[in-house]
Amino acid sequence: MSKNDNNCGRIERILKVHNMQQTLAQFEEHREIVKIKASKLAKKHPRCLADGNELLRFHGTTVECSLGMNGSSSLCTSDKCSVCRILRHGFSTKKEINGGVGVFTTSTSGRAFESVEVYDDYPFLRKALIVCRVIAGRVHRPLENIHEMAGQAGFDSLAGKVGVYSNIEELYLLNPRALLPCFVVICKL
Ligand SMILES: [Zn+2]
């Protein structure tokens, strides 16, 4: 059984993420790699050259522990608690689903919450949202077969659904280092 509500219901709390120096360095290093790659292409992508095409994106996931409650900032070690795992070890293209294509992000919080399934078997599991700074780099779109495209060289991310006004509703980041968590939004049970 799964509770398939489309949104958060009520927000329990919002936490600011304090990234380690090393995580920040890796993120900036990744930006530089994307910029260098872009500078070697015949077709110029001004945003890639400027800042690696940085965007603010949402990643829907789940949390199991009481992170942030009573001012506690210690991360738990439960393998069901995706928020703590991501904050501890970073994103993983393997764990963050989609058949290993990439880390799934959305342009709206609603779509991010919709993408998360919470199963009744784990009574303390609830939806959470990680607001991330993302180096989107060169975006491949439109998308026909994501599994074929993932193997193609030269792109840093893949657009899933593209909305009206061509904003990218769904974006898969091919490299987990392209994401830097900034805030965590935790929903009430
Ligand atoms: Zn936890």
Coordinates of N, CA, C and O and ligand atoms in Angstrom, one line a residue:
M1 N 0.8 -1.2 0.0 CA 0.0 0.0 0.0 C 0.9 1.3 0.0 O 1.9 1.3 0.7
S2 N 0.5 2.2 -0.8 CA 1.2 3.4 -0.7 C 0.3 4.6 -0.6 O -0.8 4.6 -1.1
K3 N 0.7 5.6 0.1 CA -0.1 6.9 0.2 C 0.4 7.7 -1.0 O 1.5 8.2 -1.0
N4 N -0.5 8.0 -1.9 CA 0.0 8.7 -3.1 C -0.5 10.1 -3.1 O -0.9 10.6 -4.2
D5 N -0.5 10.8 -2.0 CA -0.9 12.2 -2.1 C 0.0 13.0 -2.9 O 1.2 12.7 -3.0
N6 N -0.5 14.0 -3.6 CA 0.3 14.7 -4.5 C 1.2 15.8 -3.9 O 2.0 16.3 -4.6
N7 N 0.9 16.0 -2.7 CA 1.7 17.1 -2.1 C 2.1 16.8 -0.7 O 2.1 15.7 -0.2
C8 N 2.5 17.8 0.0 CA 3.1 17.7 1.3 C 2.1 17.6 2.4 O 2.3 17.0 3.4
G9 N 0.9 18.2 2.2 CA 0.0 18.3 3.3 C 0.5 19.5 4.1 O 0.4 20.6 3.6
R10 N 1.1 19.2 5.3 CA 1.6 20.3 6.0 C 3.1 20.2 6.2 O 3.6 19.1 6.4
I11 N 3.8 21.3 6.2 CA 5.3 21.3 6.4 C 5.6 21.2 7.9 O 5.0 21.9 8.7
E12 N 6.4 20.2 8.2 CA 6.8 20.1 9.6 C 7.9 21.0 10.0 O 7.9 21.7 11.0
R13 N 9.0 21.1 9.1 CA 10.0 22.0 9.3 C 10.9 22.1 8.1 O 10.9 21.3 7.2
I14 N 11.6 23.2 8.1 CA 12.6 23.5 7.0 C 14.0 23.7 7.6 O 14.1 24.4 8.5
L15 N 14.9 22.9 7.1 CA 16.3 23.0 7.6 C 17.3 23.5 6.6 O 17.2 23.2 5.4
K16 N 18.2 24.3 7.0 CA 19.2 24.8 6.2 C 20.4 23.8 6.2 O 20.7 23.3 7.3
V17 N 20.9 23.4 5.1 CA 22.0 22.4 5.0 C 23.4 23.1 5.2 O 23.6 24.1 4.5
H18 N 24.2 22.7 6.1 CA 25.5 23.2 6.2 C 26.5 22.2 5.6 O 26.8 21.2 6.2
N19 N 26.9 22.5 4.3 CA 27.7 21.6 3.6 C 29.1 21.6 4.1 O 29.6 22.7 4.5
M20 N 29.8 20.5 4.0 CA 31.2 20.4 4.4 C 32.0 21.1 3.4 O 31.7 21.2 2.2
Q21 N 33.2 21.6 3.8 CA 34.1 22.3 2.9 C 34.4 21.5 1.7 O 34.5 22.0 0.6
Q22 N 34.6 20.2 1.9 CA 35.0 19.3 0.8 C 33.8 19.1 -0.2 O 34.1 19.1 -1.4
T23 N 32.6 19.1 0.3 CA 31.4 19.0 -0.6 C 31.3 20.2 -1.5 O 31.1 20.2 -2.7
L24 N 31.5 21.4 -0.9 CA 31.5 22.7 -1.6 C 32.6 22.7 -2.7 O 32.4 23.1 -3.8
A25 N 33.8 22.2 -2.3 CA 34.9 22.2 -3.2 C 34.6 21.3 -4.4 O 34.9 21.7 -5.5
Q26 N 34.0 20.2 -4.1 CA 33.7 19.2 -5.2 C 32.7 19.8 -6.2 O 32.8 19.6 -7.4
F27 N 31.7 20.5 -5.6 CA 30.7 21.2 -6.4 C 31.3 22.2 -7.3 O 31.0 22.3 -8.5
E28 N 32.2 23.1 -6.8 CA 32.9 24.1 -7.6 C 33.8 23.5 -8.6 O 33.9 24.0 -9.7
E29 N 34.4 22.4 -8.2 CA 35.3 21.7 -9.2 C 34.5 21.2 -10.3 O 35.0 21.2 -11.5
H30 N 33.3 20.6 -10.0 CA 32.5 20.1 -11.1 C 32.0 21.2 -12.0 O 32.0 21.0 -13.2
R31 N 31.7 22.4 -11.5 CA 31.4 23.5 -12.3 C 32.5 23.9 -13.3 O 32.2 24.1 -14.4
E32 N 33.7 23.9 -12.8 CA 34.9 24.2 -13.6 C 35.0 23.2 -14.8 O 35.3 23.6 -15.9
I33 N 34.8 21.9 -14.5 CA 34.9 20.9 -15.5 C 33.9 21.1 -16.6 O 34.2 21.0 -17.8
V34 N 32.6 21.4 -16.2 CA 31.5 21.7 -17.1 C 31.9 22.9 -18.0 O 31.6 22.9 -19.2
K35 N 32.4 23.9 -17.3 CA 32.8 25.2 -18.1 C 33.9 24.9 -19.1 O 33.8 25.4 -20.2
I36 N 34.9 24.1 -18.7 CA 36.0 23.8 -19.6 C 35.5 23.0 -20.8 O 35.8 23.2 -21.9
K37 N 34.6 22.0 -20.5 CA 34.0 21.2 -21.6 C 33.3 22.0 -22.5 O 33.4 21.9 -23.8
A38 N 32.5 23.0 -22.0 CA 31.7 23.9 -22.8 C 32.6 24.8 -23.7 O 32.2 25.1 -24.9
S39 N 33.7 25.2 -23.2 CA 34.6 26.1 -24.0 C 35.2 25.4 -25.2 O 35.7 26.0 -26.1
K40 N 35.2 24.0 -25.1 CA 35.8 23.3 -26.2 C 34.9 23.0 -27.4 O 35.2 22.5 -28.4
L41 N 33.6 23.2 -27.1 CA 32.6 22.9 -28.1 C 32.5 24.0 -29.2 O 32.7 25.2 -28.9
A42 N 32.2 23.6 -30.4 CA 32.1 24.5 -31.5 C 30.9 25.4 -31.3 O 31.0 26.6 -31.5
K43 N 29.8 24.8 -30.9 CA 28.6 25.6 -30.6 C 28.7 26.2 -29.2 O 28.8 25.4 -28.2
K44 N 28.6 27.5 -29.1 CA 28.8 28.1 -27.8 C 27.5 28.1 -27.0 O 26.4 28.5 -27.5
H45 N 27.6 27.8 -25.7 CA 26.5 27.8 -24.8 C 26.9 28.9 -23.7 O 27.6 28.5 -22.8
P46 N 26.4 30.1 -23.9 CA 26.8 31.2 -23.0 C 26.6 30.9 -21.5 O 27.5 31.2 -20.7
R47 N 25.5 30.3 -21.1 CA 25.2 30.0 -19.7 C 26.2 29.0 -19.2 O 26.7 29.1 -18.0
C48 N 26.5 28.0 -20.0 CA 27.5 27.0 -19.5 C 28.9 27.6 -19.3 O 29.6 27.3 -18.3
L49 N 29.3 28.5 -20.2 CA 30.6 29.2 -20.1 C 30.6 30.1 -18.9 O 31.6 30.2 -18.2
A50 N 29.5 30.7 -18.6 CA 29.4 31.7 -17.5 C 29.5 31.0 -16.1 O 30.3 31.3 -15.3
D51 N 28.5 30.1 -15.9 CA 28.5 29.5 -14.5 C 28.1 28.0 -14.5 O 27.7 27.5 -13.5
G52 N 28.3 27.4 -15.7 CA 28.0 25.9 -15.7 C 26.5 25.7 -15.8 O 26.0 24.6 -15.7
N53 N 25.7 26.8 -16.1 CA 24.3 26.7 -16.2 C 23.7 26.3 -14.8 O 23.0 25.2 -14.7
E54 N 23.9 27.1 -13.8 CA 23.4 26.8 -12.5 C 21.9 27.1 -12.4 O 21.5 28.1 -12.8
L55 N 21.2 26.1 -11.8 CA 19.8 26.2 -11.6 C 19.4 25.9 -10.2 O 20.2 25.2 -9.5
L56 N 18.2 26.3 -9.7 CA 17.7 25.9 -8.4 C 16.7 24.8 -8.7 O 15.7 25.0 -9.5
R57 N 16.8 23.6 -8.1 CA 15.9 22.5 -8.5 C 15.5 21.8 -7.2 O 16.1 21.9 -6.1
F58 N 14.4 21.0 -7.3 CA 13.9 20.2 -6.2 C 14.1 18.7 -6.4 O 14.0 18.2 -7.5
H59 N 14.5 18.0 -5.4 CA 14.6 16.6 -5.4 C 13.7 16.0 -4.3 O 13.8 16.3 -3.1
G60 N 12.7 15.2 -4.8 CA 11.8 14.6 -3.8 C 12.3 13.3 -3.3 O 12.9 12.5 -4.0
T61 N 12.2 13.1 -1.9 CA 12.7 11.9 -1.3 C 12.0 11.7 0.0 O 10.9 12.2 0.2
T62 N 12.5 10.8 0.9 CA 11.9 10.5 2.1 C 12.8 10.7 3.3 O 14.0 10.6 3.2
V63 N 12.2 10.9 4.5 CA 12.9 10.9 5.7 C 12.3 10.0 6.7 O 11.0 9.9 6.7
E64 N 13.1 9.4 7.6 CA 12.5 8.5 8.6 C 12.7 9.0 10.0 O 11.9 8.7 10.9
C65 N 13.8 9.7 10.2 CA 14.1 10.1 11.6 C 13.6 11.4 12.0 O 12.8 12.0 11.3
S66 N 14.0 11.9 13.2 CA 13.5 13.2 13.7 C 14.5 14.3 13.5 O 14.7 15.2 14.3
L67 N 15.2 14.2 12.3 CA 16.2 15.2 12.0 C 15.6 16.7 12.1 O 14.6 17.0 11.6
G68 N 16.4 17.5 12.9 CA 16.0 18.9 13.0 C 15.0 19.1 14.2 O 14.7 20.3 14.5
M69 N 14.5 18.1 14.8 CA 13.5 18.2 15.9 C 14.3 18.7 17.1 O 15.4 18.1 17.3
N70 N 13.8 19.6 17.9 CA 14.5 20.1 19.1 C 15.9 20.6 18.8 O 16.8 20.4 19.6
G71 N 16.1 21.1 17.6 CA 17.4 21.7 17.3 C 18.5 20.6 17.0 O 19.6 21.0 16.8
S72 N 18.1 19.3 16.9 CA 19.1 18.3 16.6 C 19.5 18.3 15.2 O 18.7 18.4 14.3
S73 N 20.8 18.3 15.0 CA 21.3 18.3 13.6 C 22.0 17.0 13.2 O 22.8 17.0 12.3
S74 N 21.9 16.0 14.1 CA 22.7 14.8 13.9 C 21.9 13.9 12.9 O 20.7 13.7 13.0
L75 N 22.7 13.4 11.9 CA 22.1 12.5 10.9 C 22.0 11.1 11.4 O 22.9 10.6 12.1
C76 N 20.9 10.4 11.0 CA 20.8 9.0 11.5 C 21.5 8.1 10.5 O 22.0 8.5 9.5
T77 N 21.5 6.8 10.8 CA 22.2 5.9 9.9 C 21.2 4.8 9.3 O 21.7 3.9 8.7
S78 N 19.9 5.1 9.4 CA 19.0 4.1 8.8 C 19.1 4.2 7.3 O 19.2 5.2 6.7
D79 N 19.0 3.0 6.7 CA 19.1 3.0 5.2 C 17.8 3.4 4.6 O 17.7 3.5 3.4
K80 N 16.7 3.5 5.4 CA 15.4 3.9 4.9 C 15.4 5.4 4.9 O 14.5 6.0 4.3
C81 N 16.3 6.1 5.6 CA 16.2 7.5 5.7 C 17.1 8.2 4.6 O 18.3 8.4 4.8
S82 N 16.5 8.4 3.5 CA 17.2 8.9 2.3 C 17.8 10.3 2.6 O 18.9 10.6 2.1
V83 N 17.1 11.2 3.3 CA 17.6 12.5 3.5 C 19.0 12.4 4.2 O 20.0 13.0 3.8
C84 N 19.1 11.6 5.3 CA 20.3 11.5 6.0 C 21.4 10.9 5.2 O 22.6 11.3 5.2
R85 N 21.0 9.9 4.4 CA 22.0 9.2 3.5 C 22.6 10.2 2.5 O 23.8 10.3 2.3
I86 N 21.7 11.0 1.9 CA 22.1 12.0 0.9 C 23.0 13.1 1.6 O 24.1 13.4 1.0
L87 N 22.6 13.5 2.7 CA 23.4 14.6 3.4 C 24.8 14.1 3.9 O 25.7 14.8 3.9
R88 N 24.8 12.8 4.2 CA 26.0 12.2 4.7 C 27.0 11.8 3.5 O 28.2 12.1 3.6
H89 N 26.4 11.2 2.5 CA 27.3 10.6 1.4 C 27.1 11.3 0.1 O 27.8 11.0 -0.9
G90 N 26.2 12.2 0.0 CA 25.9 12.9 -1.3 C 24.9 12.1 -2.1 O 24.5 11.0 -1.7
F91 N 24.5 12.6 -3.3 CA 23.6 11.9 -4.1 C 24.3 10.7 -4.8 O 25.5 10.6 -4.9
S92 N 23.4 9.7 -5.2 CA 24.0 8.6 -5.9 C 23.1 8.3 -7.1 O 21.8 8.2 -7.0
T93 N 23.6 8.2 -8.3 CA 22.8 8.0 -9.5 C 22.2 6.6 -9.4 O 21.2 6.3 -10.1
K94 N 22.8 5.7 -8.7 CA 22.3 4.3 -8.6 C 21.1 4.3 -7.7 O 20.0 3.8 -8.0
K95 N 21.2 4.9 -6.5 CA 20.1 4.9 -5.5 C 19.0 5.8 -5.9 O 17.8 5.4 -5.7
E96 N 19.3 6.9 -6.4 CA 18.3 7.9 -6.7 C 17.6 7.5 -8.0 O 17.5 8.2 -9.0
I97 N 17.2 6.2 -8.1 CA 16.3 5.6 -9.1 C 16.6 5.9 -10.6 O 17.7 6.1 -11.0
N98 N 15.5 5.7 -11.3 CA 15.5 5.9 -12.8 C 16.5 5.0 -13.5 O 17.1 5.4 -14.5
G99 N 16.6 3.8 -13.0 CA 17.5 2.8 -13.7 C 18.9 3.3 -13.8 O 19.6 2.9 -14.8
G100 N 19.3 4.1 -12.9 CA 20.7 4.6 -13.0 C 21.0 5.7 -14.0 O 22.1 6.0 -14.4
V101 N 19.9 6.3 -14.5 CA 20.1 7.3 -15.6 C 20.7 8.5 -15.0 O 21.7 9.1 -15.5
G102 N 20.2 9.0 -13.9 CA 20.7 10.2 -13.3 C 19.9 10.6 -12.1 O 18.8 9.9 -11.8
V103 N 20.3 11.6 -11.4 CA 19.5 12.1 -10.2 C 18.3 12.9 -10.8 O 18.5 13.9 -11.5
F104 N 17.1 12.6 -10.4 CA 15.9 13.2 -10.8 C 15.6 14.5 -10.1 O 15.6 14.5 -8.8
T105 N 15.4 15.6 -10.8 CA 15.1 16.9 -10.2 C 13.9 17.5 -10.9 O 13.6 17.2 -12.1
T106 N 13.2 18.4 -10.2 CA 12.0 19.0 -10.9 C 12.1 20.5 -10.7 O 12.8 21.0 -9.8
S107 N 11.3 21.3 -11.5 CA 11.4 22.7 -11.3 C 10.4 23.2 -10.3 O 10.4 24.4 -9.9
T108 N 9.4 22.4 -9.9 CA 8.4 22.8 -8.9 C 8.4 21.8 -7.8 O 8.6 20.6 -7.9
S109 N 8.0 22.3 -6.6 CA 8.0 21.5 -5.4 C 6.8 20.4 -5.6 O 7.0 19.3 -5.1
G110 N 5.7 20.9 -6.2 CA 4.6 20.0 -6.4 C 5.0 18.7 -7.1 O 4.6 17.6 -6.7
R111 N 5.7 18.9 -8.2 CA 6.1 17.8 -9.0 C 7.1 16.9 -8.3 O 7.1 15.6 -8.4
A112 N 7.9 17.5 -7.4 CA 8.9 16.7 -6.7 C 8.1 15.8 -5.6 O 8.5 14.6 -5.5
F113 N 7.2 16.4 -4.9 CA 6.4 15.6 -4.0 C 5.6 14.5 -4.6 O 5.5 13.4 -4.1
E114 N 5.1 14.8 -5.8 CA 4.3 13.8 -6.6 C 5.2 12.6 -7.0 O 4.7 11.5 -7.1
S115 N 6.5 12.8 -7.2 CA 7.4 11.8 -7.6 C 7.8 10.8 -6.5 O 8.4 9.8 -6.7
V116 N 7.4 11.1 -5.3 CA 7.8 10.3 -4.1 C 6.7 9.4 -3.7 O 5.5 9.8 -3.6
E117 N 7.0 8.1 -3.5 CA 6.0 7.2 -2.9 C 6.4 6.8 -1.5 O 7.5 6.5 -1.2
V118 N 5.4 6.9 -0.6 CA 5.6 6.6 0.8 C 4.8 5.3 1.1 O 3.6 5.4 0.9
Y119 N 5.5 4.3 1.6 CA 4.8 3.0 1.8 C 4.3 2.9 3.3 O 5.1 3.3 4.2
D120 N 3.2 2.4 3.5 CA 2.6 2.2 4.8 C 3.4 1.3 5.7 O 3.3 1.3 6.9
D121 N 4.2 0.4 5.1 CA 5.0 -0.5 5.9 C 6.0 0.2 6.8 O 6.5 -0.4 7.8
Y122 N 6.4 1.4 6.5 CA 7.3 2.2 7.4 C 6.6 3.3 8.0 O 6.5 4.4 7.4
P123 N 6.0 3.2 9.2 CA 5.1 4.2 9.7 C 5.7 5.6 10.0 O 5.0 6.5 10.0
F124 N 7.1 5.6 10.1 CA 7.6 6.9 10.4 C 8.2 7.6 9.1 O 8.7 8.7 9.2
L125 N 8.1 6.9 8.0 CA 8.6 7.5 6.8 C 7.7 8.6 6.3 O 6.5 8.5 6.2
R126 N 8.2 9.8 6.0 CA 7.4 10.8 5.3 C 8.2 11.5 4.2 O 9.4 11.4 4.1
K127 N 7.4 12.2 3.5 CA 8.0 12.9 2.3 C 8.9 14.1 2.7 O 8.6 14.7 3.7
A128 N 9.9 14.3 1.9 CA 10.8 15.4 2.1 C 11.3 15.9 0.8 O 11.1 15.2 -0.2
L129 N 11.8 17.1 0.8 CA 12.2 17.8 -0.4 C 13.6 18.3 -0.2 O 13.8 19.0 0.9
I130 N 14.5 18.1 -1.1 CA 15.8 18.7 -1.0 C 15.9 19.8 -2.0 O 15.8 19.5 -3.2
V131 N 16.0 21.0 -1.6 CA 16.2 22.1 -2.5 C 17.7 22.2 -2.8 O 18.6 22.3 -1.9
C132 N 18.1 22.1 -4.1 CA 19.5 22.0 -4.5 C 19.9 23.1 -5.5 O 19.1 23.5 -6.3
R133 N 21.2 23.5 -5.3 CA 21.8 24.2 -6.4 C 22.3 23.1 -7.4 O 22.9 22.2 -6.9
V134 N 22.1 23.3 -8.6 CA 22.5 22.3 -9.6 C 23.3 22.9 -10.8 O 22.9 23.9 -11.3
I135 N 24.3 22.2 -11.1 CA 25.1 22.6 -12.4 C 24.5 21.8 -13.5 O 24.9 20.6 -13.7
A136 N 23.6 22.3 -14.2 CA 22.9 21.6 -15.3 C 23.8 21.4 -16.5 O 23.6 20.4 -17.2
G137 N 24.7 22.3 -16.7 CA 25.6 22.2 -17.9 C 24.8 22.1 -19.2 O 23.9 22.8 -19.4
R138 N 25.3 21.3 -20.1 CA 24.6 21.1 -21.4 C 23.5 20.2 -21.2 O 23.6 19.0 -20.9
V139 N 22.3 20.6 -21.5 CA 21.0 19.9 -21.3 C 20.6 19.2 -22.6 O 20.5 19.9 -23.6
H140 N 20.5 17.9 -22.6 CA 20.0 17.2 -23.8 C 18.5 17.2 -23.8 O 17.9 16.7 -22.8
R141 N 17.8 17.7 -24.8 CA 16.4 17.6 -24.9 C 16.0 17.8 -26.4 O 16.8 18.3 -27.2
P142 N 14.8 17.4 -26.8 CA 13.9 16.7 -26.0 C 14.3 15.2 -25.9 O 15.2 14.8 -26.6
L143 N 13.6 14.5 -25.1 CA 14.0 13.2 -24.7 C 13.1 12.1 -25.4 O 11.9 12.1 -25.2
E144 N 13.8 11.2 -26.0 CA 13.0 10.1 -26.6 C 13.2 8.8 -25.8 O 12.4 8.2 -25.2
N145 N 14.5 8.4 -25.7 CA 14.8 7.2 -24.9 C 16.0 7.6 -23.9 O 17.1 7.6 -24.3
I146 N 15.6 7.8 -22.7 CA 16.6 8.2 -21.7 C 17.7 7.2 -21.5 O 18.9 7.6 -21.3
H147 N 17.5 6.0 -21.7 CA 18.5 5.0 -21.5 C 19.5 5.0 -22.6 O 20.7 4.8 -22.3
E148 N 19.1 5.3 -23.8 CA 20.0 5.4 -24.9 C 20.9 6.7 -24.8 O 22.1 6.7 -25.0
M149 N 20.2 7.7 -24.4 CA 20.8 9.1 -24.3 C 21.9 9.1 -23.2 O 22.9 9.8 -23.3
A150 N 21.6 8.4 -22.1 CA 22.5 8.4 -21.0 C 23.9 8.0 -21.4 O 24.9 8.5 -20.8
G151 N 24.0 7.1 -22.4 CA 25.4 6.7 -22.8 C 26.1 7.7 -23.7 O 27.3 7.5 -23.9
Q152 N 25.4 8.6 -24.2 CA 26.0 9.6 -25.2 C 26.9 10.6 -24.4 O 26.6 11.1 -23.4
A153 N 28.0 10.8 -25.1 CA 29.0 11.7 -24.4 C 28.6 13.2 -24.7 O 27.8 13.5 -25.6
G154 N 29.1 14.1 -23.9 CA 29.0 15.5 -24.1 C 27.9 16.2 -23.4 O 28.0 17.4 -23.2
F155 N 26.9 15.5 -22.8 CA 25.9 16.2 -22.1 C 26.1 16.0 -20.6 O 26.6 15.0 -20.2
D156 N 25.6 17.0 -19.9 CA 25.7 16.9 -18.4 C 24.4 16.6 -17.7 O 24.4 16.1 -16.6
S157 N 23.3 16.8 -18.5 CA 22.0 16.5 -17.9 C 21.0 16.2 -19.0 O 21.2 16.5 -20.2
L158 N 19.9 15.5 -18.7 CA 18.9 15.2 -19.6 C 17.5 15.8 -19.2 O 17.1 15.6 -18.1
A159 N 16.9 16.4 -20.1 CA 15.5 16.9 -19.8 C 14.5 15.8 -20.0 O 14.5 15.1 -21.0
G160 N 13.7 15.7 -19.0 CA 12.6 14.7 -19.1 C 11.4 15.5 -19.7 O 11.4 15.8 -20.9
K161 N 10.5 15.9 -18.8 CA 9.3 16.6 -19.3 C 9.7 18.1 -19.4 O 10.2 18.7 -18.5
V162 N 9.4 18.6 -20.6 CA 9.6 20.1 -20.8 C 8.2 20.7 -20.8 O 7.3 20.3 -21.6
G163 N 8.0 21.8 -20.1 CA 6.7 22.4 -20.0 C 6.5 23.5 -21.0 O 7.3 23.7 -21.9
V164 N 5.3 24.1 -20.9 CA 5.1 25.3 -21.8 C 6.1 26.3 -21.5 O 6.7 26.3 -20.4
Y165 N 6.4 27.2 -22.4 CA 7.4 28.2 -22.2 C 8.8 27.5 -22.1 O 9.8 28.1 -21.7
S166 N 8.9 26.3 -22.5 CA 10.1 25.5 -22.6 C 10.9 25.5 -21.3 O 12.1 25.3 -21.3
N167 N 10.3 25.7 -20.1 CA 11.0 25.5 -18.9 C 11.1 24.0 -18.6 O 10.2 23.2 -19.0
I168 N 12.2 23.6 -18.1 CA 12.5 22.1 -17.9 C 11.9 21.7 -16.6 O 12.4 21.9 -15.5
E169 N 10.7 21.0 -16.7 CA 10.0 20.5 -15.5 C 10.8 19.4 -14.8 O 10.9 19.3 -13.6
E170 N 11.3 18.5 -15.7 CA 12.1 17.3 -15.1 C 13.5 17.3 -15.7 O 13.6 17.4 -16.9
L171 N 14.4 17.2 -14.9 CA 15.8 17.2 -15.3 C 16.6 16.1 -14.6 O 16.5 16.0 -13.3
Y172 N 17.3 15.2 -15.3 CA 18.1 14.2 -14.7 C 19.6 14.7 -14.8 O 20.1 15.0 -15.8
L173 N 20.2 14.7 -13.6 CA 21.6 15.1 -13.6 C 22.5 13.8 -13.7 O 22.4 12.9 -12.9
L174 N 23.4 13.8 -14.7 CA 24.1 12.6 -14.9 C 25.3 12.4 -13.9 O 25.7 11.3 -13.7
N175 N 25.7 13.5 -13.3 CA 26.8 13.3 -12.3 C 26.3 13.8 -10.9 O 25.8 14.9 -10.8
P176 N 26.3 12.9 -9.9 CA 25.8 13.3 -8.6 C 26.5 14.5 -8.0 O 25.9 15.2 -7.1
R177 N 27.7 14.8 -8.4 CA 28.4 16.0 -7.9 C 27.9 17.3 -8.4 O 28.3 18.4 -8.0
A178 N 27.0 17.2 -9.4 CA 26.4 18.4 -9.9 C 25.3 19.0 -9.0 O 24.8 20.1 -9.3
L179 N 25.0 18.3 -7.9 CA 24.0 18.8 -7.0 C 24.5 19.2 -5.6 O 25.3 18.4 -5.1
L180 N 24.1 20.3 -5.2 CA 24.5 20.8 -3.8 C 23.2 21.0 -3.0 O 22.5 22.0 -3.3
P181 N 23.0 20.2 -2.0 CA 21.8 20.4 -1.2 C 21.9 21.7 -0.4 O 22.9 22.0 0.1
C182 N 20.8 22.5 -0.4 CA 20.8 23.8 0.3 C 19.8 23.8 1.5 O 20.1 24.3 2.5
F183 N 18.6 23.3 1.2 CA 17.5 23.3 2.2 C 16.8 21.9 2.2 O 16.7 21.3 1.1
V184 N 16.3 21.5 3.3 CA 15.5 20.3 3.4 C 14.1 20.7 3.9 O 14.0 21.4 5.0
V185 N 13.1 20.3 3.2 CA 11.7 20.6 3.7 C 11.1 19.2 4.1 O 11.1 18.3 3.3
I186 N 10.7 19.1 5.3 CA 10.2 17.9 5.8 C 8.7 18.0 6.1 O 8.2 19.0 6.7
C187 N 7.9 17.0 5.6 CA 6.5 17.1 5.7 C 6.0 16.4 7.0 O 6.7 15.5 7.5
K188 N 4.8 16.8 7.5 CA 4.2 16.1 8.6 C 3.8 14.7 8.2 O 3.4 14.5 7.0
L189 N 3.7 13.8 9.2 CA 3.2 12.4 8.9 C 1.8 12.4 8.3 O 1.0 13.2 8.7
Ligands
ZN1 ZN 17.6 10.3 9.2

